Amino acid sequence: MIKNLMLRGLPALTLAALPLLTTAPASHAAGMRPTAAATVASSPAVPGAPGVRAPLPLFEAIDLMPVAEEHREGYKRDLYKHWNKGLIASDGCDTRKEVILSEAVVAPQVAAGCKLTGGSWRSAYDDVVVTDAARLDVDHFLSAPPTA
């Protein structure tokens, strides 16, 4: 049943929702950003639920998100310990290198002190292939658990 839903239902739902996701309101298309207060005030209330507003269309909800300049003052990466000694402290592979090893498309050679040479990795973000482990950053990547 789940296989049928995935093969037939999900593509149909995606195609049905596509026009909703690709049609931008005039204010968004024109580059105008309404104030959060103006947008919230104009959104309709949910009948029978005092103080609760109806869900907003995607582009209106995006327009409500605050935008600010990035401020990195005071942050110094080297003040924070990022990686522990890994699962086997004696092999020299810290957690970062263990993640890099586990996500390799082609496994690199591992020399003394966990020095990595060769290998390749494919970026989950932009599908770029990287062949130098030193160019990799390890991010916290969250995904929703599979549903039954």
Coordinates of N, CA, C and O in Angstrom, one line a residue:
M1 N 0.8 -1.2 0.0 CA 0.0 0.0 0.0 C 0.9 1.3 0.0 O 0.6 2.2 -0.7
I2 N 1.9 1.3 0.9 CA 2.8 2.4 0.9 C 3.5 2.6 -0.4 O 3.7 3.7 -0.9
K3 N 3.9 1.5 -1.0 CA 4.6 1.5 -2.3 C 3.7 2.2 -3.3 O 4.1 3.0 -4.1
N4 N 2.4 1.7 -3.4 CA 1.4 2.3 -4.3 C 1.3 3.8 -4.1 O 1.2 4.6 -5.0
L5 N 1.2 4.2 -2.8 CA 1.0 5.6 -2.5 C 2.2 6.4 -3.0 O 2.1 7.5 -3.5
M6 N 3.4 5.9 -2.7 CA 4.6 6.6 -3.2 C 4.7 6.6 -4.7 O 5.2 7.6 -5.3
L7 N 4.3 5.6 -5.4 CA 4.4 5.5 -6.8 C 3.4 6.3 -7.5 O 3.6 6.9 -8.6
R8 N 2.1 6.4 -7.0 CA 1.0 7.0 -7.7 C 0.6 8.3 -7.0 O 0.3 9.3 -7.6
G9 N 0.4 8.2 -5.7 CA -0.2 9.3 -4.9 C 0.7 10.5 -4.8 O 0.3 11.7 -5.0
L10 N 2.0 10.3 -4.4 CA 2.9 11.4 -4.2 C 3.2 12.2 -5.4 O 3.1 13.5 -5.4
P11 N 3.4 11.6 -6.6 CA 3.6 12.5 -7.8 C 2.3 13.3 -8.1 O 2.4 14.5 -8.5
A12 N 1.2 12.7 -7.9 CA -0.1 13.4 -8.2 C -0.2 14.6 -7.3 O -0.6 15.7 -7.7
L13 N 0.1 14.4 -6.0 CA 0.0 15.5 -5.0 C 1.0 16.6 -5.3 O 0.7 17.7 -5.3
T14 N 2.2 16.2 -5.7 CA 3.2 17.2 -6.1 C 2.7 18.0 -7.3 O 2.9 19.2 -7.3
L15 N 2.2 17.4 -8.3 CA 1.7 18.1 -9.5 C 0.6 19.0 -9.1 O 0.4 20.1 -9.6
A16 N -0.3 18.6 -8.2 CA -1.4 19.4 -7.8 C -1.0 20.6 -7.0 O -1.6 21.7 -7.1
A17 N 0.1 20.5 -6.2 CA 0.5 21.6 -5.4 C 1.5 22.5 -6.1 O 1.7 23.6 -5.7
L18 N 2.0 22.1 -7.2 CA 3.0 22.9 -7.9 C 2.6 24.3 -8.2 O 3.3 25.3 -8.0
P19 N 1.4 24.5 -8.8 CA 0.9 25.9 -9.1 C 0.9 26.8 -7.8 O 1.1 27.9 -7.9
L20 N 0.6 26.2 -6.7 CA 0.5 26.9 -5.4 C 1.9 27.4 -5.0 O 2.1 28.4 -4.4
L21 N 2.9 26.6 -5.3 CA 4.3 26.9 -4.9 C 5.0 27.8 -5.8 O 6.0 28.4 -5.4
T22 N 4.6 27.9 -7.0 CA 5.3 28.7 -8.0 C 4.6 30.0 -8.3 O 5.2 30.8 -9.1
T23 N 3.5 30.3 -7.8 CA 2.8 31.5 -8.1 C 3.1 32.5 -7.0 O 2.7 32.3 -5.9
A24 N 3.9 33.5 -7.3 CA 4.2 34.5 -6.2 C 3.2 35.6 -6.2 O 2.7 36.1 -7.3
P25 N 2.8 36.1 -5.0 CA 1.9 37.3 -5.0 C 2.6 38.5 -5.6 O 3.8 38.6 -5.6
A26 N 1.8 39.4 -6.0 CA 2.4 40.6 -6.7 C 3.4 41.3 -5.8 O 4.4 41.8 -6.3
S27 N 3.2 41.4 -4.5 CA 4.1 42.2 -3.7 C 5.5 41.4 -3.6 O 6.5 42.0 -3.6
H28 N 5.4 40.1 -3.6 CA 6.7 39.3 -3.6 C 7.4 39.4 -4.9 O 8.6 39.6 -4.9
A29 N 6.7 39.3 -6.0 CA 7.3 39.4 -7.3 C 7.9 40.7 -7.6 O 8.9 40.9 -8.3
A30 N 7.3 41.8 -7.0 CA 7.7 43.1 -7.3 C 8.9 43.5 -6.4 O 9.4 44.6 -6.4
G31 N 9.3 42.6 -5.4 CA 10.4 42.9 -4.5 C 9.9 43.7 -3.3 O 10.8 44.1 -2.5
M32 N 8.7 43.9 -3.1 CA 8.2 44.7 -2.0 C 8.1 43.7 -0.8 O 7.7 42.6 -0.9
R33 N 8.4 44.2 0.4 CA 8.3 43.4 1.6 C 7.3 44.1 2.6 O 7.7 45.1 3.2
P34 N 6.1 43.6 2.7 CA 5.2 44.2 3.7 C 5.7 44.0 5.1 O 6.4 43.0 5.4
T35 N 5.3 44.9 6.0 CA 5.7 44.7 7.4 C 5.0 43.6 8.0 O 3.9 43.2 7.5
A36 N 5.6 42.9 9.0 CA 5.0 41.8 9.6 C 3.7 42.2 10.2 O 2.7 41.5 10.1
A37 N 3.6 43.4 10.9 CA 2.3 43.8 11.5 C 1.2 44.0 10.5 O 0.1 43.6 10.7
A38 N 1.6 44.5 9.3 CA 0.5 44.7 8.3 C 0.0 43.4 7.7 O -1.2 43.2 7.5
T39 N 0.9 42.4 7.5 CA 0.5 41.2 7.0 C -0.3 40.4 8.0 O -1.3 39.8 7.7
V40 N 0.1 40.4 9.3 CA -0.6 39.6 10.3 C -2.0 40.3 10.5 O -3.0 39.6 10.6
A41 N -2.0 41.6 10.5 CA -3.3 42.3 10.7 C -4.3 42.0 9.5 O -5.5 41.9 9.7
S42 N -3.7 41.7 8.3 CA -4.6 41.5 7.2 C -5.0 40.0 7.0 O -5.8 39.7 6.2
S43 N -4.3 39.1 7.8 CA -4.7 37.7 7.6 C -5.9 37.4 8.4 O -6.2 37.9 9.5
P44 N -6.8 36.6 7.8 CA -8.1 36.4 8.4 C -8.0 35.5 9.7 O -7.2 34.7 9.8
A45 N -8.9 35.8 10.6 CA -8.9 35.0 11.8 C -9.6 33.7 11.6 O -10.5 33.6 10.7
V46 N -9.3 32.7 12.3 CA -9.9 31.4 12.2 C -11.3 31.4 12.9 O -11.3 31.8 14.1
P47 N -12.4 31.1 12.3 CA -13.7 31.2 12.9 C -13.8 30.3 14.1 O -13.3 29.2 14.1
G48 N -14.3 30.8 15.2 CA -14.5 30.0 16.5 C -13.2 29.9 17.3 O -13.2 29.2 18.3
A49 N -12.1 30.5 16.9 CA -10.8 30.3 17.6 C -10.3 31.7 17.8 O -9.5 32.2 17.0
P50 N -10.6 32.4 19.0 CA -10.2 33.7 19.2 C -8.7 33.8 19.3 O -8.0 33.0 19.9
G51 N -8.1 34.8 18.6 CA -6.7 35.1 18.6 C -5.9 34.2 17.7 O -4.7 34.3 17.6
V52 N -6.5 33.2 17.0 CA -5.8 32.3 16.1 C -6.0 32.8 14.6 O -7.1 33.1 14.2
R53 N -4.9 32.9 13.9 CA -5.0 33.3 12.5 C -5.0 32.1 11.6 O -4.4 31.1 11.9
A54 N -5.6 32.3 10.4 CA -5.6 31.2 9.4 C -4.2 31.1 8.8 O -3.4 32.0 8.8
P55 N -3.9 29.9 8.4 CA -2.6 29.7 7.7 C -2.4 30.6 6.6 O -3.3 30.9 5.9
L56 N -1.2 31.0 6.4 CA -0.8 32.0 5.3 C -0.3 31.2 4.1 O 0.3 30.1 4.2
P57 N -0.5 31.7 2.9 CA 0.2 31.1 1.7 C 1.7 31.2 1.9 O 2.2 32.1 2.6
L58 N 2.4 30.3 1.2 CA 3.8 30.2 1.4 C 4.6 31.5 1.2 O 5.4 31.9 2.1
F59 N 4.3 32.2 0.1 CA 5.1 33.5 -0.1 C 4.8 34.5 0.9 O 5.6 35.3 1.3
E60 N 3.5 34.6 1.4 CA 3.2 35.5 2.5 C 3.9 35.2 3.8 O 4.4 36.0 4.5
A61 N 4.0 33.9 4.1 CA 4.7 33.4 5.3 C 6.2 33.8 5.2 O 6.8 34.2 6.2
I62 N 6.8 33.6 4.0 CA 8.2 33.9 3.8 C 8.4 35.4 4.0 O 9.4 35.8 4.6
D63 N 7.5 36.2 3.5 CA 7.6 37.7 3.7 C 7.5 38.1 5.1 O 8.0 39.2 5.5
L64 N 6.9 37.3 6.0 CA 6.9 37.6 7.4 C 8.2 37.3 8.2 O 8.4 37.8 9.3
M65 N 9.0 36.5 7.6 CA 10.3 36.2 8.2 C 11.2 37.4 8.3 O 11.4 38.1 7.4
P66 N 11.7 37.7 9.5 CA 12.6 38.9 9.7 C 13.9 38.7 8.9 O 14.4 37.6 8.8
V67 N 14.4 39.7 8.3 CA 15.7 39.7 7.6 C 16.6 40.7 8.3 O 16.3 41.8 8.6
A68 N 17.8 40.2 8.6 CA 18.8 41.1 9.3 C 20.2 40.7 8.7 O 20.4 39.7 8.2
E69 N 21.1 41.7 8.9 CA 22.5 41.5 8.5 C 23.1 40.5 9.4 O 22.8 40.4 10.6
E70 N 24.0 39.7 8.9 CA 24.7 38.7 9.7 C 25.8 39.5 10.6 O 26.4 40.4 10.2
H71 N 25.8 39.1 11.9 CA 26.8 39.7 12.8 C 27.7 38.5 13.4 O 27.1 37.7 14.1
R72 N 28.9 38.6 13.1 CA 29.8 37.5 13.6 C 30.8 38.0 14.7 O 31.7 37.3 15.1
E73 N 30.6 39.3 15.1 CA 31.5 39.8 16.2 C 31.4 39.0 17.4 O 30.3 38.6 17.9
G74 N 32.6 38.7 18.0 CA 32.6 38.0 19.2 C 32.7 36.4 19.0 O 33.1 35.7 20.0
Y75 N 32.4 35.9 17.9 CA 32.5 34.5 17.6 C 33.9 34.1 17.1 O 34.4 34.7 16.2
K76 N 34.5 33.2 17.8 CA 35.8 32.7 17.3 C 35.7 31.2 17.3 O 35.6 30.6 18.4
R77 N 35.8 30.6 16.2 CA 35.6 29.1 16.1 C 36.6 28.4 16.9 O 36.2 27.3 17.5
D78 N 37.8 28.8 17.0 CA 38.8 28.1 17.8 C 38.5 28.1 19.3 O 39.2 27.4 20.1
L79 N 37.6 28.9 19.8 CA 37.2 28.8 21.2 C 36.3 27.6 21.6 O 36.1 27.4 22.8
Y80 N 35.8 26.9 20.6 CA 34.9 25.8 20.8 C 35.6 24.5 20.4 O 36.0 24.4 19.2
K81 N 35.5 23.5 21.2 CA 36.0 22.2 20.9 C 35.0 21.5 20.0 O 33.9 21.3 20.5
H82 N 35.3 21.3 18.8 CA 34.3 20.7 17.8 C 34.4 19.2 17.8 O 33.3 18.6 17.6
W83 N 35.5 18.6 17.9 CA 35.6 17.2 17.6 C 36.2 16.4 18.8 O 37.2 16.8 19.4
N84 N 35.6 15.3 19.2 CA 36.2 14.5 20.2 C 37.1 13.5 19.6 O 37.3 13.5 18.4
K85 N 37.7 12.6 20.4 CA 38.7 11.7 19.8 C 38.1 10.6 19.0 O 38.9 9.8 18.4
G86 N 36.8 10.5 18.8 CA 36.2 9.5 17.9 C 36.0 8.2 18.7 O 36.2 8.1 19.9
L87 N 35.5 7.2 18.0 CA 35.1 6.0 18.6 C 36.3 5.2 19.1 O 36.2 4.5 20.1
I88 N 37.4 5.2 18.4 CA 38.6 4.5 18.8 C 39.7 5.6 18.9 O 40.3 6.0 18.0
A89 N 39.9 6.0 20.2 CA 40.8 7.1 20.4 C 42.2 6.9 19.9 O 42.9 7.8 19.5
S90 N 42.7 5.6 19.9 CA 44.0 5.3 19.5 C 44.3 5.3 18.0 O 45.5 5.4 17.6
D91 N 43.3 5.4 17.2 CA 43.5 5.4 15.8 C 43.8 6.7 15.2 O 44.1 6.9 14.0
G92 N 43.6 7.8 16.0 CA 43.9 9.2 15.5 C 42.7 9.8 14.7 O 42.9 10.9 14.3
C93 N 41.6 9.1 14.5 CA 40.5 9.6 13.7 C 39.5 10.3 14.6 O 38.8 9.6 15.4
D94 N 39.4 11.6 14.6 CA 38.4 12.3 15.4 C 37.1 12.1 14.8 O 36.9 11.5 13.7
T95 N 36.0 12.6 15.4 CA 34.7 12.5 14.9 C 34.5 13.0 13.5 O 33.9 12.5 12.7
R96 N 35.1 14.2 13.3 CA 35.0 14.8 11.9 C 35.5 13.8 10.8 O 34.9 13.6 9.8
K97 N 36.7 13.2 11.1 CA 37.2 12.3 10.1 C 36.4 11.0 10.0 O 36.3 10.4 8.9
E98 N 35.9 10.6 11.1 CA 35.0 9.4 11.1 C 33.8 9.7 10.2 O 33.4 8.8 9.4
V99 N 33.2 10.9 10.3 CA 32.1 11.2 9.5 C 32.5 11.3 8.0 O 31.8 10.7 7.1
I100 N 33.6 11.9 7.7 CA 34.1 12.0 6.4 C 34.4 10.6 5.8 O 34.0 10.3 4.6
L101 N 34.9 9.7 6.6 CA 35.2 8.3 6.1 C 33.8 7.6 5.8 O 33.7 6.9 4.8
S102 N 32.9 7.8 6.7 CA 31.6 7.1 6.6 C 30.8 7.6 5.4 O 29.9 6.9 4.9
E103 N 31.0 8.8 5.0 CA 30.2 9.4 3.9 C 30.9 9.4 2.5 O 30.4 10.0 1.6
A104 N 32.1 8.8 2.5 CA 32.8 8.7 1.2 C 32.1 7.9 0.2 O 31.6 6.8 0.5
V105 N 32.1 8.4 -1.1 CA 31.5 7.6 -2.2 C 32.6 6.6 -2.6 O 32.3 5.5 -2.9
V106 N 33.8 7.1 -2.7 CA 35.0 6.2 -2.9 C 35.9 6.4 -1.7 O 36.3 7.5 -1.4
A107 N 36.1 5.3 -0.9 CA 36.9 5.4 0.3 C 38.3 5.9 0.1 O 39.0 5.5 -0.8
P108 N 38.8 6.8 1.0 CA 40.2 7.3 0.9 C 41.1 6.3 1.5 O 40.7 5.4 2.3
Q109 N 42.4 6.5 1.3 CA 43.4 5.7 2.0 C 43.6 6.4 3.3 O 43.6 7.6 3.4
V110 N 43.8 5.6 4.4 CA 43.9 6.1 5.7 C 45.3 5.8 6.2 O 45.6 4.6 6.4
A111 N 46.2 6.8 6.4 CA 47.6 6.6 6.8 C 47.6 6.8 8.3 O 46.6 7.2 9.0
A112 N 48.8 6.7 8.9 CA 49.0 6.9 10.4 C 48.5 8.3 10.8 O 48.6 9.2 10.0
G113 N 47.9 8.3 12.0 CA 47.4 9.6 12.4 C 46.1 10.0 11.7 O 45.6 11.1 11.8
C114 N 45.5 9.1 11.0 CA 44.2 9.3 10.3 C 44.4 10.3 9.1 O 43.5 11.1 8.9
K115 N 45.6 10.3 8.5 CA 45.8 11.2 7.4 C 45.1 10.6 6.2 O 45.3 9.4 5.8
L116 N 44.2 11.3 5.6 CA 43.4 10.8 4.4 C 43.9 11.3 3.1 O 44.2 12.5 2.9
T117 N 44.0 10.3 2.2 CA 44.4 10.7 0.8 C 43.5 10.0 -0.2 O 43.1 8.8 0.1
G118 N 43.2 10.6 -1.3 CA 42.3 10.1 -2.3 C 40.9 10.1 -1.8 O 40.5 10.8 -0.9
G119 N 40.1 9.3 -2.4 CA 38.7 9.2 -2.1 C 37.8 10.3 -2.8 O 38.4 11.2 -3.4
S120 N 36.5 10.2 -2.7 CA 35.7 11.2 -3.2 C 34.4 11.3 -2.4 O 33.9 10.3 -1.8
W121 N 33.7 12.4 -2.4 CA 32.5 12.7 -1.7 C 31.5 13.5 -2.6 O 32.0 14.3 -3.4
R122 N 30.3 13.2 -2.4 CA 29.2 14.0 -3.2 C 28.4 14.8 -2.2 O 27.9 14.3 -1.3
S123 N 28.3 16.1 -2.5 CA 27.6 17.0 -1.7 C 26.1 16.8 -1.8 O 25.6 16.8 -2.9
A124 N 25.5 16.7 -0.6 CA 24.0 16.5 -0.6 C 23.3 17.8 -0.9 O 22.1 17.8 -1.2
Y125 N 24.0 18.9 -0.8 CA 23.4 20.2 -1.1 C 23.3 20.6 -2.6 O 22.3 21.1 -3.1
D126 N 24.4 20.4 -3.3 CA 24.5 20.8 -4.7 C 25.0 19.8 -5.7 O 25.3 20.1 -6.8
D127 N 25.2 18.5 -5.2 CA 25.6 17.4 -6.0 C 27.0 17.5 -6.6 O 27.4 16.9 -7.6
V128 N 27.8 18.4 -6.0 CA 29.2 18.6 -6.4 C 30.1 17.4 -5.8 O 29.9 17.0 -4.7
V129 N 31.0 16.9 -6.6 CA 31.9 15.9 -6.2 C 33.2 16.5 -5.7 O 33.8 17.3 -6.4
V130 N 33.7 16.2 -4.5 CA 34.9 16.7 -3.9 C 35.9 15.5 -3.8 O 35.5 14.5 -3.3
T131 N 37.1 15.8 -4.2 CA 38.1 14.7 -4.1 C 39.3 15.0 -3.1 O 40.2 14.3 -3.0
D132 N 39.1 16.1 -2.3 CA 40.1 16.5 -1.3 C 39.4 16.6 0.0 O 38.7 17.6 0.2
A133 N 39.7 15.7 0.9 CA 39.0 15.7 2.2 C 39.2 17.0 3.0 O 38.4 17.4 3.8
A134 N 40.3 17.7 2.7 CA 40.6 18.9 3.4 C 39.6 20.0 3.0 O 39.5 21.0 3.8
R135 N 39.0 19.9 1.9 CA 38.0 20.9 1.4 C 36.6 20.7 2.0 O 35.7 21.4 1.7
L136 N 36.4 19.6 2.8 CA 35.1 19.3 3.3 C 34.9 19.9 4.7 O 35.7 20.0 5.5
D137 N 33.6 20.3 4.9 CA 33.1 20.7 6.2 C 32.1 19.7 6.6 O 31.4 19.2 5.8
V138 N 32.0 19.4 7.9 CA 31.0 18.5 8.4 C 29.9 19.3 9.0 O 30.2 20.1 10.0
D139 N 28.7 19.2 8.6 CA 27.6 19.9 9.1 C 26.7 19.0 9.9 O 26.7 17.8 9.7
H140 N 25.9 19.6 10.8 CA 24.8 18.8 11.4 C 23.7 18.8 10.4 O 23.2 19.8 10.0
F141 N 23.2 17.6 9.9 CA 22.2 17.5 8.9 C 21.1 16.7 9.5 O 21.2 15.6 9.9
L142 N 19.9 17.4 9.6 CA 18.8 16.7 10.1 C 17.8 16.4 9.0 O 17.6 17.1 8.1
S143 N 17.1 15.2 9.1 CA 16.1 14.9 8.2 C 15.0 14.2 9.0 O 15.2 13.7 10.0
A144 N 13.8 14.3 8.4 CA 12.6 13.7 9.1 C 12.8 12.2 9.0 O 13.2 11.6 8.0
P145 N 12.3 11.5 10.1 CA 12.4 10.0 10.0 C 11.4 9.5 9.0 O 10.4 10.2 8.7
P146 N 11.6 8.4 8.4 CA 10.7 7.8 7.5 C 9.3 7.5 8.1 O 9.3 7.1 9.3
T147 N 8.3 7.8 7.4 CA 6.9 7.5 7.9 C 6.5 6.1 7.4 O 6.8 5.7 6.3
A148 N 5.7 5.4 8.2 CA 5.2 4.1 7.8 C 4.0 4.2 7.0 O 3.3 5.2 7.0

